[in-house]
Coordinates of C-alpha atoms and ligand atoms in Angstrom, one line a residue:
M1 CA -32.5 -18.3 154.8
E2 CA -32.0 -14.8 156.2
R3 CA -28.9 -13.1 157.4
N4 CA -30.8 -10.9 159.9
H5 CA -32.2 -12.3 163.2
D6 CA -35.7 -12.3 161.6
V7 CA -37.4 -12.0 158.2
A8 CA -38.5 -8.8 156.5
L9 CA -36.0 -6.5 158.2
G10 CA -34.5 -5.3 154.8
A11 CA -36.4 -2.9 152.5
S12 CA -39.6 -4.6 153.7
L13 CA -39.2 -3.1 157.2
G14 CA -39.8 0.6 156.9
N15 CA -41.5 0.8 153.5
G16 CA -44.6 2.8 152.7
K17 CA -47.1 0.1 153.8
Q18 CA -49.0 0.5 150.5
L19 CA -50.5 -2.3 148.4
S20 CA -50.5 0.1 145.5
Y21 CA -51.9 -2.0 142.7
S22 CA -52.7 1.1 140.6
H23 CA -49.4 3.0 141.0
T24 CA -47.3 0.9 138.6
N25 CA -45.7 3.7 136.6
A26 CA -42.2 2.7 135.5
L27 CA -39.5 5.0 136.9
G28 CA -37.8 5.3 133.5
S29 CA -39.9 7.7 131.3
P30 CA -39.4 10.4 128.7
K31 CA -39.8 13.0 131.5
M32 CA -36.8 11.5 133.2
I33 CA -34.0 12.1 130.6
P34 CA -34.1 16.0 130.7
K35 CA -34.1 15.8 134.5
I36 CA -30.8 13.8 134.7
P37 CA -28.4 16.8 134.8
G38 CA -30.4 18.3 137.7
L39 CA -30.5 15.0 139.5
L40 CA -26.7 14.7 139.2
L41 CA -26.3 18.3 140.5
G42 CA -28.5 17.5 143.5
L43 CA -31.1 20.2 142.5
D44 CA -34.1 18.0 143.5
D45 CA -34.4 17.2 147.2
S46 CA -36.6 14.2 146.6
F47 CA -34.6 12.5 143.8
R48 CA -30.8 12.3 143.4
L49 CA -28.4 10.5 141.2
S50 CA -24.8 9.9 142.1
L51 CA -22.4 8.4 139.6
R52 CA -20.4 5.4 140.7
P53 CA -17.2 4.4 138.7
E54 CA -18.3 0.8 138.2
L55 CA -18.9 -0.8 134.9
R56 CA -22.0 -2.6 136.4
F57 CA -23.5 0.7 137.4
V58 CA -22.8 2.4 134.1
E59 CA -24.4 -0.5 132.3
W60 CA -27.5 -0.2 134.6
L61 CA -27.7 3.5 133.9
L62 CA -27.5 3.0 130.1
R63 CA -30.2 0.3 130.2
F64 CA -32.3 2.6 132.4
M65 CA -32.0 5.4 129.8
G66 CA -32.9 2.9 127.1
N67 CA -36.1 2.2 129.1
S68 CA -37.0 5.8 129.3
T69 CA -38.6 6.1 125.8
G70 CA -42.3 6.5 125.5
P71 CA -43.0 3.0 124.2
A72 CA -40.7 1.4 126.8
Y73 CA -42.4 3.4 129.6
R74 CA -45.9 2.3 128.5
R75 CA -44.8 -1.3 128.1
N76 CA -43.1 -1.5 131.5
T77 CA -46.0 0.3 133.2
L78 CA -48.5 -2.1 131.8
Q79 CA -46.4 -5.2 132.5
T80 CA -46.1 -4.2 136.1
L81 CA -49.8 -3.5 136.2
A82 CA -50.5 -7.1 135.0
L83 CA -48.2 -8.4 137.8
A84 CA -50.0 -6.2 140.3
N85 CA -53.3 -7.6 139.3
E86 CA -52.0 -11.1 139.7
S87 CA -50.8 -10.2 143.1
R88 CA -54.1 -8.8 144.2
R89 CA -55.8 -12.0 143.2
A90 CA -53.1 -14.1 144.8
I91 CA -53.3 -12.3 148.2
D92 CA -57.1 -12.6 148.1
R93 CA -56.8 -16.4 147.5
L94 CA -54.2 -16.7 150.4
L95 CA -56.4 -14.7 152.8
E96 CA -59.5 -16.9 151.9
R97 CA -57.5 -19.9 153.1
H98 CA -55.6 -18.5 156.0
L99 CA -56.2 -15.8 158.6
I100 CA -53.3 -13.4 158.5
E101 CA -53.6 -10.2 160.6
F102 CA -51.6 -7.4 159.2
D103 CA -53.7 -4.3 159.7
R104 CA -55.1 -4.6 156.1
R105 CA -57.2 -1.6 155.1
K106 CA -59.1 -1.3 151.9
V107 CA -58.9 2.5 151.8
G108 CA -58.1 3.3 148.2
K109 CA -55.4 5.7 147.0
L110 CA -55.4 9.4 145.9
V111 CA -52.5 10.8 143.9
L112 CA -52.4 14.6 144.4
L113 CA -51.8 16.6 141.2
R114 CA -50.7 20.2 141.0
G115 CA -50.5 22.1 137.7
R116 CA -51.6 21.5 134.2
K117 CA -48.6 19.4 133.2
E118 CA -49.0 16.9 136.1
V119 CA -52.7 16.5 135.3
Q120 CA -52.0 15.9 131.6
A121 CA -49.4 13.2 132.4
A122 CA -51.7 11.6 135.0
R123 CA -54.6 11.5 132.5
A124 CA -52.5 9.8 129.9
S125 CA -51.3 7.2 132.4
M126 CA -54.8 6.6 133.7
E127 CA -56.2 6.1 130.2
L128 CA -53.4 3.6 129.5
K129 CA -54.2 1.6 132.6
Q130 CA -58.0 1.9 132.3
K131 CA -57.7 0.2 128.9
A132 CA -56.0 -2.6 130.8
G133 CA -58.9 -2.8 133.2
L134 CA -57.7 -0.7 136.1
R135 CA -60.4 1.1 138.2
Q136 CA -59.0 4.7 138.5
N137 CA -60.6 8.1 137.9
L138 CA -59.5 11.7 137.6
L139 CA -61.2 13.8 140.2
S140 CA -61.5 17.6 140.7
A141 CA -60.0 19.0 143.9
G142 CA -63.5 19.2 145.4
E143 CA -64.4 15.6 144.5
A144 CA -61.1 14.4 146.0
A145 CA -61.8 16.4 149.2
E146 CA -65.2 14.6 149.5
I147 CA -63.4 11.3 149.5
E148 CA -60.6 12.5 151.8
P149 CA -61.7 15.5 153.9
A150 CA -58.1 15.8 155.3
L151 CA -57.0 17.3 152.0
V152 CA -58.6 20.7 152.7
Q153 CA -55.8 21.5 155.2
S154 CA -53.2 21.9 152.4
S155 CA -52.2 25.5 151.7
D156 CA -50.7 24.3 148.3
P157 CA -53.9 24.2 146.1
L158 CA -54.7 20.9 144.3
T159 CA -55.5 21.0 140.7
A160 CA -56.9 17.4 140.6
A161 CA -56.3 14.0 141.9
L162 CA -56.2 10.4 140.6
Y163 CA -58.3 8.0 142.7
A164 CA -57.9 4.2 142.7
P165 CA -60.6 2.7 145.0
D166 CA -59.0 -0.8 145.1
D167 CA -55.6 0.1 146.5
E168 CA -54.9 -1.0 150.1
T169 CA -52.6 -0.4 153.0
G170 CA -51.2 -2.7 155.7
D171 CA -48.2 -3.7 157.7
C172 CA -45.7 -5.3 155.3
N173 CA -43.3 -6.4 158.0
L174 CA -46.1 -8.0 160.1
F175 CA -47.5 -9.7 156.9
A176 CA -44.1 -11.2 156.2
S177 CA -43.5 -12.4 159.8
E178 CA -47.0 -13.9 160.1
L179 CA -46.7 -15.6 156.7
S180 CA -43.3 -17.0 157.7
A181 CA -44.8 -18.3 161.0
L182 CA -47.7 -19.8 159.1
I183 CA -45.7 -21.8 156.5
C184 CA -43.5 -23.1 159.3
R185 CA -46.5 -24.1 161.4
E186 CA -48.7 -25.6 158.7
Y187 CA -46.5 -26.6 155.8
G188 CA -43.4 -27.9 157.5
V189 CA -41.1 -25.2 156.2
G190 CA -37.9 -24.3 158.2
V191 CA -36.6 -20.7 158.2
L192 CA -32.9 -20.3 159.0
T193 CA -32.1 -16.9 160.4
G194 CA -28.8 -15.2 161.4
R195 CA -26.9 -16.9 158.6
E196 CA -25.6 -15.3 155.4
A197 CA -25.1 -17.1 152.1
V198 CA -21.6 -16.2 150.8
S199 CA -21.4 -18.3 147.6
L200 CA -23.2 -20.7 145.4
E201 CA -22.0 -23.6 143.3
R202 CA -23.4 -26.5 141.3
K203 CA -22.0 -29.8 142.1
A204 CA -23.1 -33.4 141.2
G205 CA -26.6 -32.2 140.3
D206 CA -27.1 -30.2 143.5
T207 CA -26.8 -26.5 144.3
R208 CA -24.5 -25.9 147.2
V209 CA -24.8 -22.8 149.3
R210 CA -21.8 -21.8 151.5
L211 CA -22.7 -19.9 154.6
D212 CA -20.7 -17.4 156.6
T213 CA -20.6 -19.9 159.4
G214 CA -18.7 -22.3 157.1
E215 CA -21.7 -24.7 156.8
I216 CA -22.7 -25.9 153.3
L217 CA -26.3 -26.5 152.5
S218 CA -27.2 -28.7 149.5
A219 CA -30.5 -28.5 147.6
D220 CA -32.2 -29.6 144.4
Q221 CA -33.4 -26.1 143.9
V222 CA -32.3 -22.7 145.3
V223 CA -34.2 -19.4 144.8
I224 CA -32.2 -16.2 145.3
A225 CA -34.6 -13.6 146.7
S226 CA -32.2 -11.3 148.5
G227 CA -33.4 -7.9 147.2
Y228 CA -30.7 -5.6 145.9
C229 CA -28.0 -8.1 147.1
A230 CA -29.1 -10.8 144.6
S231 CA -26.6 -9.8 141.9
Q232 CA -23.6 -10.2 144.2
L233 CA -24.4 -13.9 144.8
L234 CA -25.1 -14.7 141.2
A235 CA -22.4 -12.7 139.4
P236 CA -19.6 -15.3 140.1
L237 CA -21.8 -17.9 138.3
G238 CA -22.0 -15.7 135.2
H239 CA -25.5 -14.3 135.8
K240 CA -25.3 -10.5 135.5
L241 CA -28.5 -9.2 137.1
P242 CA -29.1 -5.5 136.4
I243 CA -30.2 -4.6 140.0
T244 CA -29.1 -1.4 141.6
P245 CA -30.1 -0.1 145.1
M246 CA -32.2 3.1 145.2
K247 CA -32.2 4.5 148.7
G248 CA -35.4 5.7 150.3
Y249 CA -36.5 7.0 153.7
S250 CA -39.5 6.8 155.9
F251 CA -40.6 8.2 159.3
T252 CA -43.6 7.9 161.5
A253 CA -45.2 10.5 163.8
P254 CA -48.3 10.5 166.0
I255 CA -51.4 11.5 164.0
G256 CA -52.4 15.1 164.2
N257 CA -55.8 16.9 164.1
A258 CA -56.6 15.9 160.5
P259 CA -54.9 12.6 159.5
P260 CA -55.9 11.1 156.2
Q261 CA -57.7 7.7 156.0
V262 CA -57.0 7.1 152.3
S263 CA -53.5 6.4 151.2
I264 CA -52.0 9.4 149.6
T265 CA -49.2 10.1 147.1
D266 CA -48.1 13.8 146.7
S267 CA -46.6 13.5 143.2
K268 CA -44.9 16.9 143.2
R269 CA -43.1 16.1 146.4
R270 CA -42.7 12.4 145.7
I271 CA -43.9 11.3 149.2
V272 CA -46.6 8.9 150.3
F273 CA -48.7 9.1 153.5
T274 CA -50.2 6.0 155.1
R275 CA -52.3 5.9 158.2
A276 CA -51.0 3.1 160.5
G277 CA -53.2 3.1 163.7
D278 CA -52.5 6.2 165.7
R279 CA -49.4 7.0 163.7
L280 CA -48.9 8.4 160.3
L281 CA -46.1 7.0 158.1
V282 CA -44.4 9.2 155.5
A283 CA -42.1 7.6 152.9
G284 CA -40.2 8.9 149.9
I285 CA -36.9 10.1 148.5
A286 CA -35.1 8.3 145.7
E287 CA -31.3 8.2 145.7
I288 CA -29.6 6.1 143.0
G289 CA -25.9 5.4 143.3
R290 CA -25.7 5.8 147.2
L291 CA -24.7 2.8 149.1
N292 CA -24.6 4.2 152.6
A293 CA -27.5 2.7 154.6
S294 CA -27.5 5.3 157.4
V295 CA -30.3 7.9 158.0
D296 CA -28.9 11.3 156.9
P297 CA -30.6 13.8 159.3
A298 CA -30.6 16.5 156.5
R299 CA -32.5 14.2 154.1
L300 CA -35.0 13.2 156.8
E301 CA -35.5 16.9 157.7
S302 CA -36.2 17.7 154.0
M303 CA -38.8 14.9 153.9
K304 CA -40.4 16.2 157.1
R305 CA -40.5 19.7 155.5
S306 CA -42.2 18.3 152.4
A307 CA -44.8 16.4 154.5
R308 CA -45.5 19.5 156.6
Q309 CA -46.1 21.6 153.4
S310 CA -48.3 18.9 151.9
L311 CA -50.5 17.9 154.9
P312 CA -49.6 20.2 157.8
E313 CA -52.3 18.9 160.2
A314 CA -52.0 15.3 159.4
A315 CA -49.3 14.5 162.0
D316 CA -47.6 16.0 165.0
Y317 CA -44.3 16.6 163.1
S318 CA -42.6 17.8 166.3
K319 CA -42.6 14.1 167.4
V320 CA -41.2 12.4 164.4
D321 CA -39.3 9.2 165.2
A322 CA -35.6 8.6 164.3
G323 CA -36.5 7.7 160.8
W324 CA -35.5 4.7 158.6
A325 CA -33.6 4.2 155.4
G326 CA -33.7 1.2 153.0
F327 CA -32.8 0.2 149.5
R328 CA -35.4 -0.5 146.7
P329 CA -33.9 -3.2 144.4
M330 CA -34.3 -1.4 141.1
T331 CA -34.1 -2.9 137.6
P332 CA -33.7 -0.7 134.5
N333 CA -37.3 -1.5 133.4
S334 CA -38.8 -1.3 136.9
Q335 CA -39.9 -5.0 136.7
P336 CA -38.7 -7.8 138.8
I337 CA -36.5 -10.6 137.5
I338 CA -38.3 -13.9 138.1
R339 CA -36.9 -16.9 136.3
Q340 CA -35.0 -20.2 136.5
L341 CA -31.4 -19.1 135.6
E342 CA -30.0 -22.6 135.3
P343 CA -30.8 -26.0 136.6
G344 CA -31.2 -25.8 140.4
I345 CA -30.9 -21.9 140.6
A346 CA -33.8 -19.5 140.2
V347 CA -34.2 -15.8 141.1
N348 CA -37.0 -13.6 142.4
A349 CA -35.6 -10.1 142.9
G350 CA -35.6 -6.6 141.7
H351 CA -39.1 -5.5 142.8
G352 CA -38.1 -1.9 143.0
M353 CA -40.6 0.6 144.4
L354 CA -43.4 -2.0 144.7
G355 CA -41.9 -5.1 146.3
W356 CA -44.7 -5.8 148.7
T357 CA -47.5 -5.0 146.2
L358 CA -46.0 -7.4 143.6
A359 CA -44.9 -10.1 146.1
M360 CA -47.7 -12.6 145.8
G361 CA -48.0 -12.5 142.0
S362 CA -44.2 -12.9 141.8
A363 CA -44.3 -15.9 144.0
D364 CA -46.9 -17.5 141.7
R365 CA -44.8 -16.7 138.6
L366 CA -41.7 -18.1 140.3
S367 CA -43.4 -21.4 141.3
Q368 CA -44.6 -21.8 137.6
A369 CA -41.1 -21.1 136.3
V370 CA -39.5 -23.6 138.7
A371 CA -42.2 -26.3 138.0
Q372 CA -41.7 -25.9 134.2
H373 CA -38.0 -26.5 134.5
Ligands
FAD1 C1 -38.8 4.1 151.4 C2 -39.4 2.9 150.7 C3 -40.8 2.9 150.6 C4 -41.4 1.8 149.9 N1 -42.8 1.7 149.9 C5 -43.3 0.6 149.4 C6 -44.8 0.5 149.4 O1 -45.5 1.3 150.0 N2 -45.3 -0.6 148.8 C7 -44.6 -1.5 148.2 O2 -45.1 -2.5 147.7 N3 -43.2 -1.5 148.2 C8 -42.6 -0.4 148.7 N4 -41.2 -0.3 148.7 C9 -40.4 -1.3 148.0 C10 -40.3 -2.6 148.8 O3 -40.1 -2.3 150.2 C11 -39.2 -3.5 148.2 O4 -39.4 -3.6 146.9 C12 -39.2 -4.8 148.9 O5 -39.1 -4.7 150.3 C13 -38.1 -5.7 148.3 O6 -38.3 -6.9 149.0 P1 -37.1 -8.0 148.9 O7 -37.6 -9.1 149.8 O8 -36.8 -8.3 147.5 O9 -35.9 -7.3 149.5 P2 -35.6 -6.9 151.1 O10 -36.8 -6.6 151.8 O11 -34.5 -6.0 151.1 O12 -35.1 -8.4 151.6 C14 -34.0 -9.0 151.2 C15 -33.5 -9.8 152.4 O13 -32.4 -10.6 151.9 C16 -31.5 -10.6 153.0 N5 -30.2 -11.0 152.4 C17 -29.5 -10.3 151.5 N6 -28.4 -10.9 151.2 C18 -28.3 -12.1 151.9 C19 -27.5 -13.2 151.9 N7 -26.3 -13.2 151.2 N8 -27.7 -14.2 152.8 C20 -28.9 -14.2 153.6 N9 -29.8 -13.2 153.5 C21 -29.5 -12.1 152.7 C22 -31.5 -9.2 153.6 O14 -31.0 -9.3 154.9 C23 -32.9 -8.9 153.5 O15 -33.7 -9.2 154.7 C24 -40.6 0.8 149.4 C25 -39.2 0.8 149.5 C26 -38.6 1.9 150.2 C27 -37.1 1.9 150.4

């Protein structure tokens, strides 16, 4: 069931279009703690933290800080990598069985690194993930430009780049709509749209879902997969899910004279570039603690500036669209919550910065959790 008129119009609509199996670094890390005062003061255009006077939010923040130690960062990054690997295998299996057109491109990913500190941190994270089997290499600026000639346009010199050849891009919204149509057509599934679930209760061995229309649906098993809203539905049943929204932005523009083919993350500016046909998509910005869903023109402008500094010829930045903002459902450990909470009620939410990348492996884990119960 979906409250919008169609599926995948939430965070999945305007995201970065990356199946970023390599970029599983947890948000909470030892680098994060000393940055917190600056984030609170709004000193970083690409990452902001606003305090909310709610116990739930304070608890989330404390748990996030608890997950920002070195051992927690490494554990969380590797656990997300394991789920990303499962997802890659699961999407391959799905696409062997069914033709789903979603502009899939196996283009690889480059993470641009500037300065010695960035390179040191990237090397450490690469070595950690290589031990877990990830194909990722540290390249010199020259080697990176051989893989992606569009990099030479940047006036901000590169020190090095991380390259992950197995990362992909595609259209997340199209993938979700095509998958939804496929399961309805071939597996007898029904998708209810335009209805909102307002409450849940367990009664006589069933789970009952009350809708905004007043209807009540009964089922043996309900799965809550409503992104950052999942906690609201589950809290009255005593399930406190630590999920908080982290606002992000994206825009598209017509490609310019030198658009990249490879998917790119500029780590200093915290933006990603993805080629989508004759347009370039740029996504980024992290705002924790903001609940307003509208596109703030000043924030969009700052992201446009960053993109122009990073890859000035990649797009025609004078023709940027109106932009989009969405909420990443963040957990303190950057891992989704996938489990049977009680008989008849399961959850699959909190996929944070990588919800599309992790989707197929999460679905596999969910079906195992439900089957075991
Ligand atoms: C700027 C940005 C860039 C990103 N880039 C990437 C990327 O490149 N690659 C990647 O893998 N991930 C990326 N992400 C993250 C990814 O988009 C999210 O993790 C993912 O979309 C979360 O999916 P979801 O289905 O859990 O939530 P959503 O996509 O938000 O879907 C939740 C749905 O539940 C519905 N809903 C909520 N409450 C109810 C209710 N009570 N009743 C009925 N329906 C309800 C909502 O309407 C919504 O459609 C990005 C996110 C952002 C914001």
